[in-house]
CSV table of C-alpha atoms in Angstrom, one decimal:
chain,number,residue,atom,x,y,z
A,295,MET,CA,86.4,30.0,-123.2
A,296,PRO,CA,88.7,28.0,-126.3
A,297,LYS,CA,91.6,27.5,-126.2
A,298,SER,CA,94.2,29.2,-128.6
A,299,PRO,CA,96.0,28.5,-131.1
A,300,SER,CA,100.0,28.9,-128.6
A,301,LYS,CA,98.4,26.7,-125.6
A,302,LEU,CA,97.2,23.9,-127.4
A,303,ALA,CA,100.7,23.8,-128.7
A,304,ASP,CA,102.2,24.5,-125.1
A,305,GLU,CA,100.1,21.9,-124.2
A,306,LEU,CA,101.3,19.6,-126.9
A,307,ALA,CA,104.6,20.1,-126.7
A,308,GLU,CA,104.9,19.3,-123.3
A,309,LEU,CA,104.2,15.4,-123.7
A,310,PRO,CA,106.3,12.6,-125.0
A,311,PRO,CA,105.1,11.6,-128.7
A,312,SER,CA,101.6,10.2,-128.3
A,313,ALA,CA,98.0,10.2,-129.2
A,314,ILE,CA,96.2,12.4,-128.6
A,315,ALA,CA,92.0,12.7,-128.3
A,316,LEU,CA,91.9,16.4,-129.4
A,317,SER,CA,88.1,16.7,-128.5
A,318,ILE,CA,86.4,19.9,-130.8
A,319,ARG,CA,83.3,22.3,-131.6
A,320,ASP,CA,82.8,24.0,-134.5
A,321,ASP,CA,83.8,27.8,-133.3
A,322,THR,CA,87.6,25.6,-132.4
A,323,TYR,CA,87.9,23.7,-135.5
A,324,PHE,CA,90.2,26.2,-137.2
A,325,ASP,CA,92.0,27.4,-134.2
A,326,ALA,CA,92.3,23.4,-133.2
A,327,ILE,CA,94.2,22.7,-136.9
A,328,ARG,CA,96.2,26.1,-136.5
A,329,GLY,CA,97.7,24.7,-133.1
A,330,VAL,CA,98.6,21.4,-134.3
A,331,VAL,CA,100.1,22.4,-138.1
A,332,ASP,CA,101.5,25.4,-137.2
A,333,ARG,CA,102.7,26.4,-133.9
A,334,PHE,CA,102.4,23.0,-132.5
A,335,ALA,CA,104.5,21.6,-135.3
A,336,THR,CA,107.1,24.7,-135.6
A,337,LYS,CA,107.5,24.5,-132.4
A,338,LYS,CA,108.9,21.0,-132.2
A,339,ASP,CA,110.8,21.2,-136.0
A,340,LEU,CA,107.7,18.9,-137.1
A,341,ASN,CA,106.9,17.5,-140.4
A,342,THR,CA,102.5,17.2,-140.7
A,343,ILE,CA,100.4,15.1,-142.3
A,344,TYR,CA,96.9,16.0,-142.6
A,345,ILE,CA,94.5,13.0,-143.0
A,346,SER,CA,91.4,14.5,-144.5
A,347,ALA,CA,89.0,12.6,-144.6
A,348,ALA,CA,85.8,15.6,-143.4
A,349,ILE,CA,86.8,17.5,-146.0
A,350,PRO,CA,88.7,18.2,-149.3
A,351,SER,CA,92.2,19.2,-148.8
A,352,GLN,CA,92.0,21.6,-151.4
A,353,SER,CA,89.5,23.9,-148.7
A,354,ILE,CA,91.9,22.8,-145.7
A,355,ILE,CA,95.0,24.5,-148.1
A,356,ASP,CA,92.9,27.3,-148.9
A,357,VAL,CA,92.1,28.0,-145.0
A,358,LEU,CA,96.2,27.5,-144.5
A,359,LYS,CA,96.6,30.5,-147.0
A,360,ILE,CA,94.3,32.4,-146.3
A,361,LEU,CA,95.7,32.1,-142.2
A,362,GLU,CA,99.3,32.7,-144.3
A,363,ILE,CA,100.9,29.7,-142.4
A,364,ASP,CA,103.9,27.8,-143.9
A,365,MET,CA,102.7,24.6,-146.2
A,366,GLU,CA,106.7,23.4,-146.8
A,367,ARG,CA,106.3,20.5,-144.3
A,368,ILE,CA,101.9,19.5,-144.5
A,369,TYR,CA,101.9,16.8,-146.2
A,370,PHE,CA,97.9,15.3,-147.3
A,371,VAL,CA,96.3,12.4,-147.5
A,372,ASP,CA,92.3,13.0,-149.2
A,373,SER,CA,90.1,10.3,-148.8
A,374,VAL,CA,86.7,12.7,-149.4
A,375,SER,CA,88.2,14.7,-153.0
A,376,HIS,CA,88.3,11.1,-155.1
A,377,THR,CA,84.8,10.6,-154.0
A,378,MET,CA,83.4,13.8,-155.2
A,379,MET,CA,84.6,13.1,-159.1
A,380,GLY,CA,85.7,16.9,-159.3
A,381,SER,CA,89.3,18.4,-160.7
A,382,THR,CA,92.0,15.7,-161.6
A,383,LYS,CA,94.2,18.4,-161.1
A,384,LYS,CA,95.8,17.2,-157.6
A,385,PRO,CA,99.0,19.6,-155.7
A,386,GLU,CA,102.3,17.8,-155.2
A,387,ASN,CA,101.3,17.5,-151.4
A,388,VAL,CA,98.2,15.6,-152.2
A,389,LEU,CA,97.9,12.1,-151.7
A,390,LEU,CA,94.7,11.1,-153.0
A,391,VAL,CA,92.6,7.7,-151.5
A,392,GLU,CA,89.6,7.0,-153.6
A,393,SER,CA,86.9,6.5,-150.5
A,394,SER,CA,87.0,6.8,-147.0
A,395,THR,CA,86.0,3.3,-146.8
A,396,MET,CA,89.8,1.9,-147.7
A,397,LEU,CA,91.1,2.6,-144.8
A,398,GLU,CA,94.3,1.1,-145.0
A,399,ASN,CA,94.9,2.7,-148.1
A,400,ILE,CA,95.1,5.9,-145.0
A,401,MET,CA,97.8,4.0,-143.2
A,402,LEU,CA,99.7,3.2,-146.6
A,403,LYS,CA,99.9,7.1,-147.6
A,404,VAL,CA,100.7,7.5,-144.0
A,405,GLU,CA,103.2,4.6,-144.4
A,406,TYR,CA,104.9,6.2,-147.2
A,407,LEU,CA,105.1,9.4,-146.3
A,408,LEU,CA,106.3,8.5,-143.6
A,409,LYS,CA,109.2,6.9,-146.2
A,410,LYS,CA,109.5,9.6,-147.8
A,411,SER,CA,110.4,12.2,-144.5
A,412,GLU,CA,113.4,9.8,-144.3
A,413,GLY,CA,113.6,9.9,-139.8
A,414,LYS,CA,112.4,14.4,-139.8
A,415,GLY,CA,109.6,13.4,-136.9
A,416,SER,CA,105.8,13.8,-137.7
A,417,VAL,CA,102.6,15.2,-136.4
A,418,ILE,CA,100.2,13.2,-138.0
A,419,LEU,CA,96.5,14.5,-137.8
A,420,LEU,CA,93.4,12.9,-138.2
A,421,ASP,CA,90.5,14.9,-139.0
A,422,SER,CA,88.3,13.3,-138.1
A,423,ILE,CA,87.2,10.1,-135.8
A,424,ASN,CA,83.4,11.3,-136.8
A,425,ALA,CA,84.0,11.9,-140.9
A,426,LEU,CA,85.4,8.4,-140.9
A,427,ALA,CA,82.5,6.7,-138.4
A,428,ILE,CA,80.1,8.2,-141.6
A,429,HIS,CA,81.9,5.2,-143.5
A,430,ASN,CA,82.5,2.5,-141.0
A,431,SER,CA,81.2,0.3,-139.0
A,432,SER,CA,82.6,0.9,-135.2
A,433,THR,CA,84.1,-2.3,-135.5
A,434,ILE,CA,86.4,-1.9,-138.2
A,435,LEU,CA,87.0,1.9,-137.2
A,436,SER,CA,88.2,1.0,-133.9
A,437,GLU,CA,90.8,-1.4,-135.7
A,438,PHE,CA,92.0,1.1,-137.9
A,439,VAL,CA,93.1,3.2,-135.2
A,440,HIS,CA,94.1,0.7,-133.4
A,441,ILE,CA,96.2,-0.3,-135.5
A,442,LEU,CA,97.1,3.2,-136.9
A,443,ILE,CA,98.2,4.6,-133.5
A,444,ASN,CA,100.3,1.7,-133.0
A,445,ASN,CA,102.1,1.6,-136.1
A,446,LEU,CA,103.0,5.5,-135.2
A,447,ARG,CA,104.0,5.1,-131.7
A,448,ALA,CA,106.2,2.6,-133.0
A,449,LYS,CA,107.9,5.0,-135.5
A,450,ASN,CA,107.6,8.2,-132.6
A,451,ALA,CA,105.4,9.8,-134.3
A,452,TYR,CA,102.9,12.2,-133.0
A,453,ILE,CA,98.6,11.7,-133.9
A,454,VAL,CA,96.2,14.2,-133.2
A,455,LEU,CA,92.5,11.9,-133.6
A,456,PHE,CA,90.2,15.3,-134.1
A,457,SER,CA,86.7,14.0,-132.7
A,458,ILE,CA,84.0,16.3,-133.2
A,459,GLU,CA,81.8,17.2,-129.4
A,460,GLY,CA,78.7,15.6,-129.4
A,461,PHE,CA,79.2,13.4,-132.1
A,462,GLY,CA,80.8,10.6,-131.8
A,463,SER,CA,79.2,7.4,-130.5
A,464,GLU,CA,79.7,5.9,-126.6
A,465,GLU,CA,81.6,3.1,-128.1
A,466,ILE,CA,83.5,5.0,-130.8
A,467,ASN,CA,84.4,7.5,-127.2
A,468,ASN,CA,85.3,4.7,-125.4
A,469,MET,CA,87.3,3.5,-128.5
A,470,MET,CA,89.0,7.3,-128.5
A,471,GLY,CA,89.4,7.6,-124.8
A,472,PHE,CA,91.0,3.6,-124.9
A,473,VAL,CA,93.7,3.5,-127.5
A,474,CYS,CA,94.1,7.5,-127.0
A,475,ASP,CA,97.3,8.4,-124.0
A,476,LEU,CA,95.2,11.3,-123.6
A,477,THR,CA,92.6,13.6,-124.6
A,478,LEU,CA,91.7,17.4,-124.7
A,479,ASP,CA,89.9,19.2,-124.7
A,480,MET,CA,90.3,23.5,-127.4
A,481,SER,CA,87.4,24.2,-125.3
A,482,GLU,CA,88.2,23.5,-122.0
A,483,GLU,CA,89.5,27.5,-120.4
A,484,GLY,CA,87.6,28.5,-118.3
A,485,ARG,CA,85.1,26.1,-117.5
B,130,MET,CA,127.0,-35.1,-130.8
B,131,PRO,CA,127.8,-32.8,-133.4
B,132,PRO,CA,131.8,-31.3,-132.8
B,133,ASP,CA,131.1,-27.6,-132.5
B,134,ASP,CA,131.6,-26.1,-135.5
B,135,GLU,CA,130.0,-28.0,-137.5
B,136,GLY,CA,126.9,-27.2,-134.7
B,137,ALA,CA,127.7,-23.1,-135.7
B,138,GLU,CA,127.2,-24.7,-139.6
B,139,VAL,CA,124.0,-25.5,-139.5
B,140,ASP,CA,123.5,-22.7,-136.8
B,141,ASP,CA,124.4,-20.1,-140.2
B,142,LEU,CA,122.4,-22.3,-142.7
B,143,GLU,CA,119.5,-21.8,-139.9
B,144,ARG,CA,120.2,-18.4,-140.6
B,145,ALA,CA,121.0,-17.5,-143.5
B,146,ARG,CA,118.5,-15.7,-145.6
B,147,CYS,CA,118.1,-13.4,-148.7
B,148,PRO,CA,115.9,-10.6,-147.1
B,149,THR,CA,113.9,-8.9,-150.0
B,150,GLY,CA,114.2,-5.3,-149.7
B,151,ILE,CA,110.8,-4.9,-149.2
B,152,GLU,CA,110.5,-4.0,-145.1
B,153,GLY,CA,106.8,-5.5,-144.3
B,154,LEU,CA,107.4,-9.0,-146.0
B,155,ASP,CA,111.0,-9.2,-143.7
B,156,ASN,CA,108.2,-9.0,-141.1
B,157,ILE,CA,106.1,-11.2,-142.8
B,158,LEU,CA,108.8,-13.7,-143.0
B,159,ASN,CA,111.1,-13.2,-140.2
B,160,GLY,CA,114.5,-11.3,-142.0
B,161,GLY,CA,113.6,-12.8,-145.5
B,162,ILE,CA,113.4,-15.3,-148.2
B,163,PRO,CA,116.1,-18.8,-147.3
B,164,ARG,CA,118.7,-18.7,-149.5
B,165,GLY,CA,118.3,-21.1,-152.1
B,166,ASN,CA,114.8,-21.2,-152.2
B,167,THR,CA,112.4,-21.6,-155.0
B,168,ILE,CA,109.3,-19.4,-154.6
B,169,LEU,CA,106.1,-19.1,-156.4
B,170,PHE,CA,104.7,-16.0,-156.0
B,171,THR,CA,101.0,-16.0,-158.0
B,172,GLY,CA,98.2,-14.2,-158.7
B,173,SER,CA,96.0,-12.7,-161.7
B,174,CYS,CA,96.5,-9.5,-163.5
B,175,GLY,CA,97.3,-6.8,-162.0
B,176,THR,CA,98.1,-7.6,-158.7
B,177,GLY,CA,101.9,-6.1,-158.0
B,178,LYS,CA,103.7,-9.8,-158.9
B,179,THR,CA,105.9,-8.4,-161.7
B,180,THR,CA,106.0,-5.1,-159.8
B,181,LEU,CA,107.2,-7.4,-156.5
B,182,SER,CA,110.1,-9.2,-158.0
B,183,LEU,CA,111.3,-6.4,-159.5
B,184,GLU,CA,112.0,-5.0,-157.0
B,185,PHE,CA,113.2,-7.6,-154.9
B,186,LEU,CA,115.9,-7.8,-158.3
B,187,VAL,CA,116.9,-3.8,-157.7
B,188,HIS,CA,117.1,-4.5,-153.9
B,189,GLY,CA,120.0,-7.2,-154.7
B,190,ALA,CA,121.7,-5.7,-157.6
B,191,LEU,CA,121.9,-2.4,-154.4
B,192,ALA,CA,123.7,-4.6,-152.5
B,193,GLY,CA,125.3,-6.4,-155.1
B,194,GLU,CA,124.3,-9.4,-155.4
B,195,ASN,CA,123.8,-10.6,-159.7
B,196,CYS,CA,120.8,-10.8,-160.7
B,197,LEU,CA,118.3,-11.8,-163.5
B,198,PHE,CA,115.2,-11.4,-164.9
B,199,VAL,CA,114.1,-13.7,-167.1
B,200,SER,CA,111.3,-12.4,-169.4
B,201,VAL,CA,109.5,-14.5,-171.0
B,202,THR,CA,105.9,-12.7,-172.4
B,203,GLU,CA,107.2,-9.0,-172.3
B,204,ALA,CA,109.9,-7.6,-174.1
B,205,SER,CA,112.6,-6.1,-171.6
B,206,GLU,CA,112.9,-2.6,-172.4
B,207,LYS,CA,109.4,-2.6,-171.6
B,208,LEU,CA,110.0,-4.5,-168.3
B,209,MET,CA,113.4,-1.5,-167.6
B,210,ARG,CA,110.7,1.5,-168.0
B,211,ASN,CA,109.4,0.3,-164.8
B,212,VAL,CA,111.8,-0.3,-162.5
B,213,ILE,CA,113.0,3.9,-163.3
B,214,PRO,CA,110.2,5.4,-161.2
B,215,TYR,CA,111.8,3.3,-157.8
B,216,ASP,CA,113.4,6.3,-155.6
B,217,PHE,CA,116.0,4.0,-155.3
B,218,PHE,CA,116.6,2.8,-158.0
B,219,ASP,CA,120.0,3.6,-159.4
B,220,GLU,CA,121.3,3.4,-164.2
B,221,ASN,CA,124.5,1.7,-163.4
B,222,LEU,CA,123.0,-1.2,-161.4
B,223,ILE,CA,122.1,-2.3,-165.4
B,224,LYS,CA,124.9,-0.3,-166.7
B,225,LYS,CA,127.3,-2.7,-164.9
B,226,GLY,CA,125.8,-5.8,-165.4
B,227,LYS,CA,124.4,-6.3,-161.4
B,228,LEU,CA,120.9,-6.2,-162.7
B,229,VAL,CA,120.6,-8.2,-166.2
B,230,PHE,CA,117.7,-8.4,-168.0
B,231,VAL,CA,117.2,-11.8,-171.1
B,232,ASP,CA,114.2,-12.5,-172.7
B,233,MET,CA,113.4,-16.0,-172.8
B,234,PRO,CA,112.6,-16.0,-176.3
B,235,VAL,CA,116.3,-14.8,-177.0
B,236,ILE,CA,117.3,-18.1,-174.9
B,237,TYR,CA,114.2,-20.3,-177.1
B,238,ARG,CA,115.9,-19.5,-180.8
B,239,ARG,CA,119.6,-19.5,-179.5
B,240,LEU,CA,118.9,-23.3,-178.4
B,241,GLY,CA,117.0,-23.9,-181.4
B,242,MET,CA,113.7,-24.4,-179.8
B,243,THR,CA,111.5,-23.4,-182.5
B,244,ALA,CA,108.5,-26.2,-181.7
B,245,MET,CA,105.3,-25.5,-179.8
B,246,GLU,CA,105.7,-27.4,-177.5
B,247,LEU,CA,109.4,-28.5,-175.8
B,248,THR,CA,110.5,-32.0,-175.1
B,249,LEU,CA,111.8,-33.7,-172.5
B,250,GLU,CA,115.3,-33.7,-173.6
B,251,ASP,CA,114.2,-29.6,-174.3
B,252,VAL,CA,113.6,-29.1,-170.9
B,253,GLU,CA,117.0,-30.5,-169.8
B,254,THR,CA,118.7,-28.3,-172.4
B,255,LEU,CA,116.4,-25.0,-171.3
B,256,VAL,CA,117.6,-26.1,-167.9
B,257,LYS,CA,121.0,-26.6,-168.6
B,258,ALA,CA,120.5,-23.3,-170.4
B,259,LEU,CA,119.5,-20.9,-167.4
B,260,GLY,CA,122.3,-23.2,-164.9
B,261,ASP,CA,125.0,-21.9,-167.1
B,262,LEU,CA,123.7,-18.3,-166.8
B,263,VAL,CA,123.8,-17.9,-163.8
B,264,ASP,CA,127.0,-19.4,-163.2
B,265,GLU,CA,128.2,-16.9,-166.1
B,266,LEU,CA,126.9,-14.2,-164.5
B,267,SER,CA,127.5,-15.3,-161.0
B,268,ILE,CA,123.8,-14.5,-160.3
B,269,LYS,CA,122.5,-14.6,-156.7
B,270,ARG,CA,119.0,-13.7,-157.4
B,271,LEU,CA,116.1,-14.6,-160.5
B,272,VAL,CA,113.1,-13.9,-161.9
B,273,ILE,CA,111.3,-16.4,-164.0
B,274,ASP,CA,108.2,-14.0,-165.5
B,275,SER,CA,105.9,-15.9,-165.8
B,276,VAL,CA,106.7,-20.0,-165.7
B,277,THR,CA,103.4,-19.9,-166.3
B,278,SER,CA,104.2,-19.5,-169.9
B,279,VAL,CA,107.1,-21.7,-170.0
B,280,CYS,CA,104.9,-24.4,-168.7
B,281,TYR,CA,101.8,-23.3,-171.7
B,282,ARG,CA,104.6,-25.2,-174.1
B,283,LEU,CA,105.3,-27.8,-171.8
B,284,LYS,CA,102.2,-28.8,-171.9
B,285,THR,CA,102.5,-32.3,-169.5
B,286,GLU,CA,102.0,-32.6,-166.0
B,287,GLU,CA,105.2,-35.0,-166.2
B,288,LYS,CA,107.2,-32.2,-168.7
B,289,ILE,CA,106.0,-29.2,-165.9
B,290,ARG,CA,107.3,-31.3,-163.0
B,291,ASN,CA,110.1,-32.0,-164.5
B,292,PHE,CA,110.9,-28.6,-165.7
B,293,ILE,CA,109.8,-27.2,-161.9
B,294,LEU,CA,112.4,-29.4,-159.9
B,295,LYS,CA,114.7,-29.0,-162.6
B,296,VAL,CA,115.4,-25.8,-162.7
B,297,GLY,CA,114.8,-25.1,-158.2
B,298,LYS,CA,117.3,-27.5,-158.0
B,299,THR,CA,119.4,-26.2,-161.0
B,300,LEU,CA,119.8,-22.6,-159.2
B,301,SER,CA,119.5,-23.8,-155.1
B,302,ASP,CA,122.5,-25.8,-155.7
B,303,ARG,CA,124.0,-22.2,-157.2
B,304,GLY,CA,123.2,-20.6,-153.7
B,305,CYS,CA,120.5,-18.6,-156.3
B,306,THR,CA,117.3,-17.5,-154.9
B,307,SER,CA,115.2,-17.3,-157.2
B,308,LEU,CA,111.0,-16.0,-157.9
B,309,LEU,CA,109.2,-17.7,-160.8
B,310,ILE,CA,105.4,-15.8,-161.0
B,311,SER,CA,102.8,-17.4,-161.8
B,312,GLU,CA,99.7,-16.9,-163.3
B,313,ILE,CA,96.0,-17.7,-162.2
B,314,SER,CA,92.1,-16.8,-162.7
B,315,PRO,CA,91.4,-14.7,-159.6
B,316,SER,CA,88.3,-17.5,-159.7
B,317,ALA,CA,91.3,-20.2,-159.2
B,318,GLU,CA,90.7,-22.5,-156.1
B,319,ARG,CA,94.5,-23.8,-156.5
B,320,TYR,CA,98.1,-21.5,-156.6
B,321,SER,CA,99.0,-22.4,-159.9
B,322,LEU,CA,97.6,-23.1,-163.4
B,323,TYR,CA,98.6,-26.9,-163.2
B,324,GLY,CA,98.1,-27.8,-160.2
B,325,VAL,CA,102.2,-29.2,-160.1
B,326,GLU,CA,104.2,-26.2,-159.8
B,327,GLU,CA,102.8,-25.2,-156.1
B,328,ALA,CA,103.6,-29.2,-154.8
B,329,ILE,CA,107.4,-28.9,-156.1
B,330,ALA,CA,108.5,-24.9,-154.8
B,331,ASP,CA,109.4,-24.4,-151.3
B,332,GLY,CA,107.2,-21.0,-150.9
B,333,ILE,CA,104.7,-19.7,-152.0
B,334,VAL,CA,103.5,-16.2,-151.9
B,335,LEU,CA,99.6,-15.5,-153.2
B,336,MET,CA,98.5,-12.0,-154.3
B,337,GLY,CA,95.5,-11.5,-155.0
B,338,ASN,CA,92.3,-8.3,-155.7
B,339,LEU,CA,89.9,-8.3,-152.7
B,340,GLU,CA,86.8,-6.7,-153.2
B,341,ARG,CA,85.3,-4.9,-150.4
B,342,ARG,CA,81.8,-2.9,-150.6
B,343,GLY,CA,83.0,-1.8,-154.0
B,344,ASP,CA,86.2,-1.0,-153.2
B,345,LEU,CA,89.4,-3.5,-154.8
B,346,LEU,CA,92.5,-3.8,-152.3
B,347,ARG,CA,95.5,-5.6,-153.8
B,348,THR,CA,96.8,-8.2,-150.9
B,349,LEU,CA,99.5,-10.2,-150.1
B,350,GLN,CA,99.4,-13.7,-148.2
B,351,VAL,CA,102.6,-15.2,-147.5
B,352,VAL,CA,101.3,-19.7,-148.0
B,353,LYS,CA,103.8,-21.7,-147.8
B,354,MET,CA,108.0,-21.0,-147.2
B,355,ARG,CA,110.3,-23.9,-146.3
B,356,GLY,CA,112.7,-22.8,-143.7
B,357,THR,CA,111.4,-20.0,-141.7
B,358,ASN,CA,108.5,-19.1,-139.4
B,359,HIS,CA,106.3,-16.4,-141.1
B,360,SER,CA,103.0,-14.6,-140.8
B,361,ARG,CA,100.1,-16.8,-142.9
B,362,ALA,CA,98.0,-13.9,-142.7
B,363,LYS,CA,96.6,-11.3,-145.7
B,364,TYR,CA,98.3,-8.3,-146.3
B,365,VAL,CA,97.2,-4.7,-148.6
B,366,LEU,CA,99.8,-3.2,-150.5
B,367,ASP,CA,100.5,-0.3,-152.1
B,368,LEU,CA,103.0,0.7,-155.0
B,369,THR,CA,104.7,3.5,-154.7
B,370,PRO,CA,108.0,4.9,-155.5
B,371,ALA,CA,109.0,4.3,-152.5
B,372,GLY,CA,108.8,0.5,-153.1
B,373,ILE,CA,106.1,-1.5,-152.2
B,374,LEU,CA,104.8,-1.0,-148.7
B,375,LEU,CA,101.5,-3.0,-146.3
B,376,VAL,CA,99.8,-3.1,-143.6
B,377,PRO,CA,97.7,-5.8,-142.4
B,378,LEU,CA,93.8,-6.6,-144.1
B,379,LEU,CA,91.6,-4.7,-141.6
B,380,LYS,CA,89.3,-8.3,-140.8
B,381,GLY,CA,86.3,-6.2,-139.4
B,382,GLY,CA,85.3,-5.7,-142.7
B,383,SER,CA,86.7,-8.7,-144.7
B,384,GLY,CA,84.4,-10.0,-147.0
B,385,GLY,CA,85.9,-12.3,-149.5
B,386,GLY,CA,87.6,-11.7,-152.4
B,387,THR,CA,90.7,-14.3,-154.0
């Protein structure tokens, strides 16, 4: 049975600022997003920095609008849209990274948004480790996740890394287990 | 054994830093550029040298230091437009004279230096004029953008060496921390066009463009800095309205570049 967004938010809220690997499936994807960016962020009064590497930020924004989620405090670092060579228009709360191979630039955009948040607490959601693995070797991806998590730890931020069940290589799964403080599963209820 | 107060003075000198205000760079430099150092900021076009030097001056001016930007190639008015988008920029810094822009061609004209090639005597006059300007305005941070364009009018190694040595000493004697911007081609195997500037400067910061699998990343690397321990690793930078941000270059993907 899938975990509800509120249940996920409750579990996250019990933790101090940490790095959490969140195992999700297609049918729990939107509940996981809602749990992090709406329920959990609201509960803890956090800004959300959403790294969209799987689907364009506009698609996520459209879904959040349908779910009537307040987007006042949600910012996107989007590494997908630029490669699609689509419309040059982008909402104010979206920062584009040219490609998912520019991992340093993803870190820089997150750093910029944190700087702009002027000390307010933040949760950074990486959607997803599997999407980044399409474009990057496991060596550089591991290095990226390790540096990103440690930078964010130093800033007392929460980081949630989506991992799509059944799509991670053993190397990536091992790395996630090593660098994250905790692994949660959106499907674990009733198991 | 030196008396206690002398020891304290040496300690103070060792600790005296000029924070650039760029958080990542100050971390690399263990707190900032040692005060009075003359640093060569070198790189090819589009690597962020001018932007970085402007931010260095804006932070200095915000901290209450008088700062001077000597523009050799571009008109000051155009440069000023580049600092306005900064979130932390305050127009009063210019109005109150904390941040001053001077065009080098105006200095040349006032000193009557009309010939394309400057003489050794001209070098003396030019350095004295810069020193007088620093004294008059009580300048603590100075940028010359670019020193390569000044060297272009000096032509010989002797005159370039003379200019860099004298300008460095003049500014250092006045406690002024200076950035000399140097332009090199992307394929250059040295840090300055004439090879002289790099040998004389107290520090060298190399800015480059790293091409990796078709992506172009702006990079920064502190190659040398007298008076402080520092990281010599390569960092990736981004020019943002909140200032320059730096993160470590991921080594798993390093594939050459300048």
